[in-house]
PDB file of C-alpha atoms and ligand atoms in Angstrom:
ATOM      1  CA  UNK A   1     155.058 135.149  50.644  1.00  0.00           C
ATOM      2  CA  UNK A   2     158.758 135.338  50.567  1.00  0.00           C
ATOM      3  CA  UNK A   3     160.944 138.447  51.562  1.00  0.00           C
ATOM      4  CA  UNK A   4     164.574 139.190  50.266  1.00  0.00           C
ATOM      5  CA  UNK A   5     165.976 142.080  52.677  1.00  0.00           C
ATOM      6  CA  UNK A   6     167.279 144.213  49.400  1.00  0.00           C
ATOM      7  CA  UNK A   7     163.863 143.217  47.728  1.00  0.00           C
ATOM      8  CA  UNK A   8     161.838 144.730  50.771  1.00  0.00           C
ATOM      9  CA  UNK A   9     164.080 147.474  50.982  1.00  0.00           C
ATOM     10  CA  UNK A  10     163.207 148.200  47.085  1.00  0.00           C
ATOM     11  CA  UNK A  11     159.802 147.806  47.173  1.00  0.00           C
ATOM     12  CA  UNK A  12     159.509 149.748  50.434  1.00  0.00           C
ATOM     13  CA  UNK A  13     161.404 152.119  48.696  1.00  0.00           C
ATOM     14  CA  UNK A  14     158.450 152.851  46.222  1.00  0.00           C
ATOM     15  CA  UNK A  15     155.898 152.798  48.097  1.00  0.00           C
ATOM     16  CA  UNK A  16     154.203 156.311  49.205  1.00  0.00           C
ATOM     17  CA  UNK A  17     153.477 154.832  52.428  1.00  0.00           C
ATOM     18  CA  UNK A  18     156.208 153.089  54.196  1.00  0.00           C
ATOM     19  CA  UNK A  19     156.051 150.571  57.151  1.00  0.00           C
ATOM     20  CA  UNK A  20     156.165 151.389  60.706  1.00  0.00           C
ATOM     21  CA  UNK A  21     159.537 151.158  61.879  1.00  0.00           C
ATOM     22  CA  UNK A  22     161.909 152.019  64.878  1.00  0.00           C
ATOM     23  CA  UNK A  23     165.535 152.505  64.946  1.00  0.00           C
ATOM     24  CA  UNK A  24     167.885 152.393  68.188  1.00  0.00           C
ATOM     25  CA  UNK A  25     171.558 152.806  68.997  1.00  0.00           C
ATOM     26  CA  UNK A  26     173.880 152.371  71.679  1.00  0.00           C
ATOM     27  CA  UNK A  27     171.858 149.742  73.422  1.00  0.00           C
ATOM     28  CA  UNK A  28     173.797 147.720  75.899  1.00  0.00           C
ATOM     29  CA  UNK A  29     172.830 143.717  75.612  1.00  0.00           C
ATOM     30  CA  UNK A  30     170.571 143.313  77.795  1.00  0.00           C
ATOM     31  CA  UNK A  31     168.760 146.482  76.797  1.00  0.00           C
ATOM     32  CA  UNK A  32     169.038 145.574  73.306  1.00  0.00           C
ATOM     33  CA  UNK A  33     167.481 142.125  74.780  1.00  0.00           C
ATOM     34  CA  UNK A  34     164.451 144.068  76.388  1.00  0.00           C
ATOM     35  CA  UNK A  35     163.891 146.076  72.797  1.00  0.00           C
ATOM     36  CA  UNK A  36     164.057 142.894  70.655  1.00  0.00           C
ATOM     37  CA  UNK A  37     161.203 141.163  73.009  1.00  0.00           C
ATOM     38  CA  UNK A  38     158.993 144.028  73.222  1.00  0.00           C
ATOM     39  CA  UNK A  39     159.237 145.021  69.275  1.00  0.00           C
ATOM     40  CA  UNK A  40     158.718 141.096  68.335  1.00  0.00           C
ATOM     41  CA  UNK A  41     156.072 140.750  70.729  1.00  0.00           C
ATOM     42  CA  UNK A  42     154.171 143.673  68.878  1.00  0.00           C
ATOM     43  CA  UNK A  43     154.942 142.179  65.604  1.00  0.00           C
ATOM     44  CA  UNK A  44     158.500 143.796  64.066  1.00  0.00           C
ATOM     45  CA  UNK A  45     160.572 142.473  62.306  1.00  0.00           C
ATOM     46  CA  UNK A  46     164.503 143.221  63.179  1.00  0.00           C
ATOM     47  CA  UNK A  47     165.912 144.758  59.884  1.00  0.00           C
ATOM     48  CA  UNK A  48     169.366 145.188  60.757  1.00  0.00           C
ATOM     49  CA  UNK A  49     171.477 144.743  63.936  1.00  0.00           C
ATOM     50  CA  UNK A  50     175.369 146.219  63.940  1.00  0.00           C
ATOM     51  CA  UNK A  51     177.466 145.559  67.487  1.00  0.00           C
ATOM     52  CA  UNK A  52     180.264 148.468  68.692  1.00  0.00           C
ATOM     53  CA  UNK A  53     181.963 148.734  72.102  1.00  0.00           C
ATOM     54  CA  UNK A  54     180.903 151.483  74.215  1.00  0.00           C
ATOM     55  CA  UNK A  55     182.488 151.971  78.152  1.00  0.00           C
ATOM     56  CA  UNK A  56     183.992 148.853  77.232  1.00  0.00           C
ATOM     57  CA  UNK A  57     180.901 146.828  76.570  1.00  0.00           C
ATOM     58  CA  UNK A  58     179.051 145.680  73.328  1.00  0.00           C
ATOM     59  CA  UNK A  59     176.577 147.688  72.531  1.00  0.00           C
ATOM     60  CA  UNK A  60     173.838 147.584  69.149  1.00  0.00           C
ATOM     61  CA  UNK A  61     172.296 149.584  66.200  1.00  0.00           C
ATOM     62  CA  UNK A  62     169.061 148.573  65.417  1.00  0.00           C
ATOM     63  CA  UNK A  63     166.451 148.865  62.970  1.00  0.00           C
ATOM     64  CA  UNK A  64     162.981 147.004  63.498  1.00  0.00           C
ATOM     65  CA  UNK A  65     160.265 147.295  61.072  1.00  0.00           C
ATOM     66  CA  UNK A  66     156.492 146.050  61.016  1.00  0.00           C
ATOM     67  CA  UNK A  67     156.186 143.870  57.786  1.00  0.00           C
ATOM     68  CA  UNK A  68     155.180 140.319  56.896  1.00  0.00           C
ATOM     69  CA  UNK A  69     158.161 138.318  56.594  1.00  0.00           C
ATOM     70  CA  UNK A  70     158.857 134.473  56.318  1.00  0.00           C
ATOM     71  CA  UNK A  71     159.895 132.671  60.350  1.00  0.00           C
ATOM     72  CA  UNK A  72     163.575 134.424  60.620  1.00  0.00           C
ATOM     73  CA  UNK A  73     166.207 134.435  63.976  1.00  0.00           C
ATOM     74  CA  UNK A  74     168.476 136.732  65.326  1.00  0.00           C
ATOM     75  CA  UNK A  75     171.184 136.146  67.946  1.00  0.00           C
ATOM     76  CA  UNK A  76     173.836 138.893  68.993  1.00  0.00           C
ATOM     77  CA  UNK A  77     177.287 138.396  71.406  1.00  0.00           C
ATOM     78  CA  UNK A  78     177.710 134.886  69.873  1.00  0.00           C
ATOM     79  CA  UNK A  79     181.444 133.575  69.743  1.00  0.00           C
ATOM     80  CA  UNK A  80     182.824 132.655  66.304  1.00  0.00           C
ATOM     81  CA  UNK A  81     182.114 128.769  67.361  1.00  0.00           C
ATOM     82  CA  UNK A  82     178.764 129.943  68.677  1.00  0.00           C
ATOM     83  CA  UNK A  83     178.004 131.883  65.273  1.00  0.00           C
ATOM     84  CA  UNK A  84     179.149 128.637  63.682  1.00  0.00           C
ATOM     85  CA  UNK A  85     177.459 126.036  65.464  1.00  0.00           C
ATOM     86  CA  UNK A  86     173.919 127.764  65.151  1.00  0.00           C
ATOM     87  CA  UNK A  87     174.739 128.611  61.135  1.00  0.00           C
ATOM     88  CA  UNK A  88     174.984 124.655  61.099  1.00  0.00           C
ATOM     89  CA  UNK A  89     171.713 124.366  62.695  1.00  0.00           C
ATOM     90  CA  UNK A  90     169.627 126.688  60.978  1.00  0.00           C
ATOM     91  CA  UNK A  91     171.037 125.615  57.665  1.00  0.00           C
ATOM     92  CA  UNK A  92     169.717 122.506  58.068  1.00  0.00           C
ATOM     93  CA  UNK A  93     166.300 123.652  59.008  1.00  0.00           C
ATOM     94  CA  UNK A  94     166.217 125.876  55.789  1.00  0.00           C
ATOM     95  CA  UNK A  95     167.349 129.254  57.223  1.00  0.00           C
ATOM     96  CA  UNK A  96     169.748 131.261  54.961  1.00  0.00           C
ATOM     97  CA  UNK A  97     172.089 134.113  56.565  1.00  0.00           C
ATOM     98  CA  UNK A  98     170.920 137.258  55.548  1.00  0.00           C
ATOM     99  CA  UNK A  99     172.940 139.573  57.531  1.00  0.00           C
ATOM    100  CA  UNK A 100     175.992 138.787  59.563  1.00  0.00           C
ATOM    101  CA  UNK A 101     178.243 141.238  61.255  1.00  0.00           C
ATOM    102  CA  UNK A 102     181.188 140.860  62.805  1.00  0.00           C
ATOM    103  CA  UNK A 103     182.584 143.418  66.235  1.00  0.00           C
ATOM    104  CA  UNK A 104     185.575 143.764  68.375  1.00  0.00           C
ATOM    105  CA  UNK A 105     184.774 144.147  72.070  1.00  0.00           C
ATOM    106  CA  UNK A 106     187.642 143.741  74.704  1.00  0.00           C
ATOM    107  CA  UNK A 107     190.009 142.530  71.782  1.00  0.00           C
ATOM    108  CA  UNK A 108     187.660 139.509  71.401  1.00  0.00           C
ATOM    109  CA  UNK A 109     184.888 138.843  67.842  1.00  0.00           C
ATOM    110  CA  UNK A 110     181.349 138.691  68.737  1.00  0.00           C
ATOM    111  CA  UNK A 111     178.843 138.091  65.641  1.00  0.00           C
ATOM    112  CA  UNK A 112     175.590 138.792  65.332  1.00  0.00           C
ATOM    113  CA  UNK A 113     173.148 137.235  62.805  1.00  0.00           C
ATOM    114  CA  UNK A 114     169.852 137.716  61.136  1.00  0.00           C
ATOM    115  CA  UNK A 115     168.551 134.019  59.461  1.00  0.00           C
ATOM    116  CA  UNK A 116     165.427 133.849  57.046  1.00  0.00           C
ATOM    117  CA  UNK A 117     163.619 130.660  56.339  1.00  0.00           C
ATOM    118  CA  UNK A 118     164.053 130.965  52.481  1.00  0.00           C
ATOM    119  CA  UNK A 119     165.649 128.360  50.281  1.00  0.00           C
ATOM    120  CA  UNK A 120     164.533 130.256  47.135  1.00  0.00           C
ATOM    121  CA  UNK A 121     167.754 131.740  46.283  1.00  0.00           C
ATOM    122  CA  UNK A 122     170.923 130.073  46.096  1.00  0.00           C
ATOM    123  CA  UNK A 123     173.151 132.171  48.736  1.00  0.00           C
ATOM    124  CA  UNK A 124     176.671 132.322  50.517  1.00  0.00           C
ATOM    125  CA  UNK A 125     178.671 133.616  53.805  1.00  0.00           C
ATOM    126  CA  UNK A 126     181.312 133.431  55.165  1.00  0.00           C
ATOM    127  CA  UNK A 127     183.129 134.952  58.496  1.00  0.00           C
ATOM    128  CA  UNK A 128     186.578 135.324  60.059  1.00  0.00           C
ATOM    129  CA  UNK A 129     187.756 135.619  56.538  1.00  0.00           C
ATOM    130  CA  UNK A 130     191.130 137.767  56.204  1.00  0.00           C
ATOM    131  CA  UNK A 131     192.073 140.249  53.491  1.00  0.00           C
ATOM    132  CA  UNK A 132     193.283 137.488  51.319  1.00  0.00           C
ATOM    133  CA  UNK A 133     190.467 135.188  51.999  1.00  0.00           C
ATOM    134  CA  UNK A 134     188.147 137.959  51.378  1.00  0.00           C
ATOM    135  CA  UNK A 135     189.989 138.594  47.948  1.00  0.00           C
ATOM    136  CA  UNK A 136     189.420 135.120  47.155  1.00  0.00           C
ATOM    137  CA  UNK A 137     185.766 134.195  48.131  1.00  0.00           C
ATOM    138  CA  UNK A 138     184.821 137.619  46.243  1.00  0.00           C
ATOM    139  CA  UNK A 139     186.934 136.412  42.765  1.00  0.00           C
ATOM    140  CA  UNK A 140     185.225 133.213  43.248  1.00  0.00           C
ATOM    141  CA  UNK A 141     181.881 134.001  43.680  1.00  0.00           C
ATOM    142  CA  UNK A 142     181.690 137.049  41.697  1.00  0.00           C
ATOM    143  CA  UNK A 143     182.991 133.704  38.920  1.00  0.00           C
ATOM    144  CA  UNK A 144     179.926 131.942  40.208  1.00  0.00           C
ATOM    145  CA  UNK A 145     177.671 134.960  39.504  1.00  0.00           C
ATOM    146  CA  UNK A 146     177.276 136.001  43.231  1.00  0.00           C
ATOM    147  CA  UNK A 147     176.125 139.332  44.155  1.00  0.00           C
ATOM    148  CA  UNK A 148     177.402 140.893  47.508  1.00  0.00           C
ATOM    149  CA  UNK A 149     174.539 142.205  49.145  1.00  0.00           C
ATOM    150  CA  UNK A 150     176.368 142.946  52.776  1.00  0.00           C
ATOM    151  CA  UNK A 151     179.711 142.879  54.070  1.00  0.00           C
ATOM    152  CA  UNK A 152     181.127 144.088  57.860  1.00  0.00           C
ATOM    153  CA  UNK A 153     184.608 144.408  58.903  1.00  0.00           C
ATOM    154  CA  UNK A 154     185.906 143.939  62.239  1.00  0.00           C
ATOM    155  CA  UNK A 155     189.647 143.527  63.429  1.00  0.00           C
ATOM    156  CA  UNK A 156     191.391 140.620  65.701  1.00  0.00           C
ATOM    157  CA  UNK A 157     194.355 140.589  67.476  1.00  0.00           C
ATOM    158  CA  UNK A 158     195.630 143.469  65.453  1.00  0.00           C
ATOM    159  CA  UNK A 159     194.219 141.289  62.098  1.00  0.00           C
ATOM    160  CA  UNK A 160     191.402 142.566  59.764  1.00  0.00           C
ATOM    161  CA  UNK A 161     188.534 140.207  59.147  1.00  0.00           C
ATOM    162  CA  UNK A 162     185.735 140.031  57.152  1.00  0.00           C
ATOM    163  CA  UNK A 163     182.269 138.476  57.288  1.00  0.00           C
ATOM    164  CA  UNK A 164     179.910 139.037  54.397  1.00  0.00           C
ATOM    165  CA  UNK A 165     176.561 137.761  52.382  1.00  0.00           C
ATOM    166  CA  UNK A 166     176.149 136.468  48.865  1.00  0.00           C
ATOM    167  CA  UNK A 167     173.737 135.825  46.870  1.00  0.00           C
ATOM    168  CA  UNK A 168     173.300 134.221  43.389  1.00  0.00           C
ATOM    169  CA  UNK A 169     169.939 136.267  42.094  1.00  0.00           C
ATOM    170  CA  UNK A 170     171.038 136.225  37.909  1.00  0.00           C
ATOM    171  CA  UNK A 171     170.003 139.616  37.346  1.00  0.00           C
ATOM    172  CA  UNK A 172     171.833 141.831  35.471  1.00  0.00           C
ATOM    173  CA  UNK A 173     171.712 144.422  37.788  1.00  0.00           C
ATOM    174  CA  UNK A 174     174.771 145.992  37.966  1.00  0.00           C
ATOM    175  CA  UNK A 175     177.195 146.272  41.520  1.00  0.00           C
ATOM    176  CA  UNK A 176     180.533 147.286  42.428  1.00  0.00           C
ATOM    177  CA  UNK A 177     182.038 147.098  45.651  1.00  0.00           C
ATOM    178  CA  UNK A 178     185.097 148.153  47.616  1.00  0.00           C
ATOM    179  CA  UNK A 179     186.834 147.511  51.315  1.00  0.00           C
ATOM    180  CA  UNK A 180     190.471 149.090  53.239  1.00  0.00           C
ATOM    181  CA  UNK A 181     189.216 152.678  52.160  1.00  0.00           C
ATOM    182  CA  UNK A 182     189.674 155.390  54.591  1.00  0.00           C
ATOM    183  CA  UNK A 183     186.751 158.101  55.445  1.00  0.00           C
ATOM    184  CA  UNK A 184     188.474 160.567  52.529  1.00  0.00           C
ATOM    185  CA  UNK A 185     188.959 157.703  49.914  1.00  0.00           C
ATOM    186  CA  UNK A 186     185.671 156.460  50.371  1.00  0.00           C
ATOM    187  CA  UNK A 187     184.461 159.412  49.901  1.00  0.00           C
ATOM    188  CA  UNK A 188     185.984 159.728  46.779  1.00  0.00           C
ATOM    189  CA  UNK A 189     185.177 156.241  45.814  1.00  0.00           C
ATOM    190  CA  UNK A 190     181.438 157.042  46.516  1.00  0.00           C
ATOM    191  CA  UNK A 191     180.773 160.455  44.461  1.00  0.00           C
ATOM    192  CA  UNK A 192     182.482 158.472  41.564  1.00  0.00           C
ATOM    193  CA  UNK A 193     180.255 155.812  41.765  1.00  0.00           C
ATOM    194  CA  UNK A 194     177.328 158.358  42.354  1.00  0.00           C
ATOM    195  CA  UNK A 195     178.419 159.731  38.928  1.00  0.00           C
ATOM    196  CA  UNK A 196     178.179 156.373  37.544  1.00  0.00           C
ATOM    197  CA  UNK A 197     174.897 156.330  38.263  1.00  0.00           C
ATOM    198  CA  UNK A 198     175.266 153.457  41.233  1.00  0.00           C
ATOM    199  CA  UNK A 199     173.663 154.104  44.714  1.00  0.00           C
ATOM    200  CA  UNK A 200     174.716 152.802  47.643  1.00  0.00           C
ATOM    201  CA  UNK A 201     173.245 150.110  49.462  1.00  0.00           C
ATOM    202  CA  UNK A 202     175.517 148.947  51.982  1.00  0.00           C
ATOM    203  CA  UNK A 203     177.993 150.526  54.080  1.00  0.00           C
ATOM    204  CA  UNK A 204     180.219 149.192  56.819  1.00  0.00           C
ATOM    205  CA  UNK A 205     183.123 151.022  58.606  1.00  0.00           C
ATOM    206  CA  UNK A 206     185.838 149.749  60.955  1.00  0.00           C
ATOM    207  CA  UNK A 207     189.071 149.927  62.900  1.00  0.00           C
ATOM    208  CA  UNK A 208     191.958 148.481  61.788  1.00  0.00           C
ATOM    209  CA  UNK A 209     195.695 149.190  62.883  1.00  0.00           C
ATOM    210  CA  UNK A 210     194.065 152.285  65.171  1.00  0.00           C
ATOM    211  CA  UNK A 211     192.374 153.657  61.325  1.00  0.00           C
ATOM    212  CA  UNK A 212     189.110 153.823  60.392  1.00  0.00           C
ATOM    213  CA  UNK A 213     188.492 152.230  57.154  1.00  0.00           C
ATOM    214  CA  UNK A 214     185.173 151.412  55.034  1.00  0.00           C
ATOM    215  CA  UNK A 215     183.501 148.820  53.083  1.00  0.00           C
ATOM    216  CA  UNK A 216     181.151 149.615  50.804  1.00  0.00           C
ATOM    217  CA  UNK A 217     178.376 147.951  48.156  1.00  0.00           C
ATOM    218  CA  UNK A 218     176.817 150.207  45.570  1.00  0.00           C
ATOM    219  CA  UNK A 219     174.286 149.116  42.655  1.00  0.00           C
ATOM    220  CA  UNK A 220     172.407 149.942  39.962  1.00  0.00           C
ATOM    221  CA  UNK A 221     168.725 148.593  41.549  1.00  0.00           C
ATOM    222  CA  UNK A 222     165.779 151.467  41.084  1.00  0.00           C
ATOM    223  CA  UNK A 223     165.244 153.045  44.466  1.00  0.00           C
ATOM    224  CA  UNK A 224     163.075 156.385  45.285  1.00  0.00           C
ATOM    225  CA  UNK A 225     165.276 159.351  46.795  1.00  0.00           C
ATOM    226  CA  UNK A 226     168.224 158.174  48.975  1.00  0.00           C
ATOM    227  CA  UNK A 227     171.379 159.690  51.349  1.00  0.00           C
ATOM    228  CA  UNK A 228     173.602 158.848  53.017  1.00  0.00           C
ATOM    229  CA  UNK A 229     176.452 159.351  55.600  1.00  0.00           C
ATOM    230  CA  UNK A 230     179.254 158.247  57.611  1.00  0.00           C
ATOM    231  CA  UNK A 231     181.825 158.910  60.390  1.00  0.00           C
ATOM    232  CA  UNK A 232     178.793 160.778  62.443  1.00  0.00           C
ATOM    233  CA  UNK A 233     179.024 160.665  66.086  1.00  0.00           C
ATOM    234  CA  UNK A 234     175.969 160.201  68.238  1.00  0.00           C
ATOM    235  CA  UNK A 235     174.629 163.968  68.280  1.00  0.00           C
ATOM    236  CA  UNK A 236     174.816 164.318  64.608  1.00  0.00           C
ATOM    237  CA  UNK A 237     173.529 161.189  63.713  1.00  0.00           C
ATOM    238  CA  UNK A 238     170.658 162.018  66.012  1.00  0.00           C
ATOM    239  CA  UNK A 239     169.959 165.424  64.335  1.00  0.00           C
ATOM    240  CA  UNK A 240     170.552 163.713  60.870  1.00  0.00           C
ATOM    241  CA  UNK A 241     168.086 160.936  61.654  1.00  0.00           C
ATOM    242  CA  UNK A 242     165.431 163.592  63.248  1.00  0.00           C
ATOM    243  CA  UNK A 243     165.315 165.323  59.973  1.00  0.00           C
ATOM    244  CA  UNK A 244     165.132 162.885  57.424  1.00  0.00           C
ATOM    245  CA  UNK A 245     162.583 160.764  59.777  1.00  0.00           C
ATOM    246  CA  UNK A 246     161.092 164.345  59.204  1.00  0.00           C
ATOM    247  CA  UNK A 247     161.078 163.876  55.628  1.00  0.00           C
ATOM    248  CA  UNK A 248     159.854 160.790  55.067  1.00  0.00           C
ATOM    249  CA  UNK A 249     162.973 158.542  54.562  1.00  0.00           C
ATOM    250  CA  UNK A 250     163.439 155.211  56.111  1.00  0.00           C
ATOM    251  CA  UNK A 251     166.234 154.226  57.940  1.00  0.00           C
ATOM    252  CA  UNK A 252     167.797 150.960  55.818  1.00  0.00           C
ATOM    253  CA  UNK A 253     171.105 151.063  56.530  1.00  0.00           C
ATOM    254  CA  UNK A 254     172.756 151.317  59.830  1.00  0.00           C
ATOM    255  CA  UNK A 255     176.060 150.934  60.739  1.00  0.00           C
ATOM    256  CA  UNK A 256     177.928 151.818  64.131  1.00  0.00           C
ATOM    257  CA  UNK A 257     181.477 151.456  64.700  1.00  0.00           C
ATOM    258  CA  UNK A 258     184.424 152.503  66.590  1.00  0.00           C
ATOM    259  CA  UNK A 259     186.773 155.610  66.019  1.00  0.00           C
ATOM    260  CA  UNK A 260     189.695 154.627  69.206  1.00  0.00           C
ATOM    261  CA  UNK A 261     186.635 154.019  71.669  1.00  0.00           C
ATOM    262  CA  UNK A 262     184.531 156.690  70.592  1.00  0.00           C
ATOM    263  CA  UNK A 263     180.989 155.281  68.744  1.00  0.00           C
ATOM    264  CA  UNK A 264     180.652 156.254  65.152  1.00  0.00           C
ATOM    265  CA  UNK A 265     177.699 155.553  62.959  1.00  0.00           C
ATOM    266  CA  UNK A 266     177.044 155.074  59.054  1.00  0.00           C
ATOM    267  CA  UNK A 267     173.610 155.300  57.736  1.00  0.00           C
ATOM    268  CA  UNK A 268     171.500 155.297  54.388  1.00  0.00           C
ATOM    269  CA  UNK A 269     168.356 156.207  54.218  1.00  0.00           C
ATOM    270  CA  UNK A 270     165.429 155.968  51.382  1.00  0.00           C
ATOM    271  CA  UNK A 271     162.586 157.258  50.137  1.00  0.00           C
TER     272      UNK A 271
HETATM  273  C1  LIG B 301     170.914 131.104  38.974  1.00  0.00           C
HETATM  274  O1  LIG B 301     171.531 130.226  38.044  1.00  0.00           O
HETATM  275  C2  LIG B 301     172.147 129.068  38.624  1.00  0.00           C
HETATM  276  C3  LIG B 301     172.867 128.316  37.516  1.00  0.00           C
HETATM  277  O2  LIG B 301     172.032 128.105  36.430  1.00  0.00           O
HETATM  278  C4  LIG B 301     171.080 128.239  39.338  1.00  0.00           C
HETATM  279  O3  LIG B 301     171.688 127.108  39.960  1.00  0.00           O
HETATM  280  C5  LIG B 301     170.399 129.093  40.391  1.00  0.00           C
HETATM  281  O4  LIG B 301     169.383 128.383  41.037  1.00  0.00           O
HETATM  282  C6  LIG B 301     169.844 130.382  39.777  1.00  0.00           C
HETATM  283  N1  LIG B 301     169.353 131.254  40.850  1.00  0.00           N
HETATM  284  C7  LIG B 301     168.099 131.707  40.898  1.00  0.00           C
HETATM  285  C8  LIG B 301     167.757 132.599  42.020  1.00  0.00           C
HETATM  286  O5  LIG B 301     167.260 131.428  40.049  1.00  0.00           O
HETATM  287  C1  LIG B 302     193.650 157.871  52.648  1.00  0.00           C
HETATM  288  O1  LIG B 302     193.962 156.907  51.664  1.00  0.00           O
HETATM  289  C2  LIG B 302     194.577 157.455  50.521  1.00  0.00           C
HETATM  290  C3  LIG B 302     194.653 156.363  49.477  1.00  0.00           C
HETATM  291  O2  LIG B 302     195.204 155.187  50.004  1.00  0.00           O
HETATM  292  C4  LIG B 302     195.938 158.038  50.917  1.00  0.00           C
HETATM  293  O3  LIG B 302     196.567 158.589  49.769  1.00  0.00           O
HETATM  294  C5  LIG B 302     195.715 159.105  51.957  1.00  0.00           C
HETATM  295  O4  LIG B 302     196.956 159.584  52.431  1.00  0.00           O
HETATM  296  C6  LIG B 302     194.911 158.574  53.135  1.00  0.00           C
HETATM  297  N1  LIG B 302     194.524 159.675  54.004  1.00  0.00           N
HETATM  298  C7  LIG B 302     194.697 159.645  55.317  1.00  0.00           C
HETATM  299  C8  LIG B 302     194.229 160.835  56.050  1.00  0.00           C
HETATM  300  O5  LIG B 302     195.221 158.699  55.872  1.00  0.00           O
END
């Protein structure tokens, strides 16, 4: 049986009973390393994985979740040639990208990656990409009838760069997306689409020139009851988490990022 992340996400999404799943945050690598063998070993599935700095070291969001899913790999703290040189190797064994995100730590990019063993669906990514080559790669595949199903920002040398996930599905489903918006225009952005009747399923916030700025993918997909939120710092998140964990949402979304060197965390959550 084959698994598309937004497709589990969906039908998890209607389903009364939802999966077992964990979420963790400011993990330090080797923590995050001790997590990811335990929760594999008792059968999860990473969801999502988002790298931050924190006391100057990476640390990482997590979501794992116990589902069946096709053979899939995850590596975090890889170098862009890293990154690249096990893209090339996966590709070739019949792994697509299916979420890639891109981190500053020290002033230097780190990636991490989730692959899937799928070659159902004809897909894209790229990474490193700059505001113009972002521009360009979403004209062009939007052209070639791509869908942007995730997209992290991340800054070098004082540069904004992009990594993000396409994928060619022909639906008709409806998306719009948008990048370089600060917390109060992407607010705005996001009730607009809201009252469009979009919902969003991906959000991505980062530092750029000492701002914090946010990318964001909405859609028209059906979906049970969903929230979201951004620019919370650890407490809140925590208490935000505790009560809709309380009320049955699932954690699908999760995003953590840096406000100067303080750890900041975006989330969405469905029913
Ligand atoms: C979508 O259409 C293109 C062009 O006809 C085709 O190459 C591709 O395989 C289709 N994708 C899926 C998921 O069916
Ligand atoms: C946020 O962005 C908007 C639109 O670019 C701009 O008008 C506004 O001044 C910005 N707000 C802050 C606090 O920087």
């Amino acid at each position: 049986m084959k698994f598309h992340l937004w497709a589990v996400a969906l039908a998890s999404a209607l389903c009364v009973q939802a999966n077992e799943w964990h979420a963790y945050y400011r993990l330090t690598g080797s923590a995050y390393q001790e997590k990811f063998d335990e929760m594999v070993s008792q059968g999860y599935r990473l969801n999502s994985v988002s790298g931050y700095e924190r006391n100057s070291e990476a640390n990482y969001a997590v979501i794992f979740e116990k589902r069946s899913t096709p053979a899939w790999k995850s590596h975090h703290g890889m170098t862009s040639d890293k990154y690249h040189q096990r893209f090339e190797d996966y590709r070739k064994e019949g792994y697509r990208v299916v979420q890639v995100n891109g981190y500053t730590v020290d002033g230097k990019d780190r990636y991490t990656a989730i692959w899937e063993k799928d070659s159902s669906i004809p897909w894209a990514t790229r990474h490193g990409m700059s505001r113009e080559w972002m521009q360009k790669y979403f004209d062009q595949y939007l052209k070639d009838g791509y869908r942007m199903t995730q997209v992290s920002g991340y800054e070098v040398g004082g540069e904004t760069r992009f990594a993000a996930v396409w994928e060619q599905r022909n639906d008709t489903v409806p998306w719009v997306s948008v990048g370089e918006l600060n917390s109060t225009a992407y607010q705005a952005a996001f009730d607009e689409r809201v009252k469009e009747g979009y919902r969003l399923v991906d959000v991505d916030g980062y530092q750029a020139g000492g701002e914090v700025l946010y990318a964001a993918i909405w859609d028209k997909s059906p979906s049970g009851a969903w929230v979201a939120r951004h620019g919370l710092d650890s407490p809140t998140f925590q208490a935000e988490f505790d009560k809709y964990r309380g009320q049955g949402y699932v954690l699908r979304t999760f995003n953590a990022y840096n406000d100067g060197k303080a750890d900041r965390y975006a989330a969405i959550w469905v029913k």
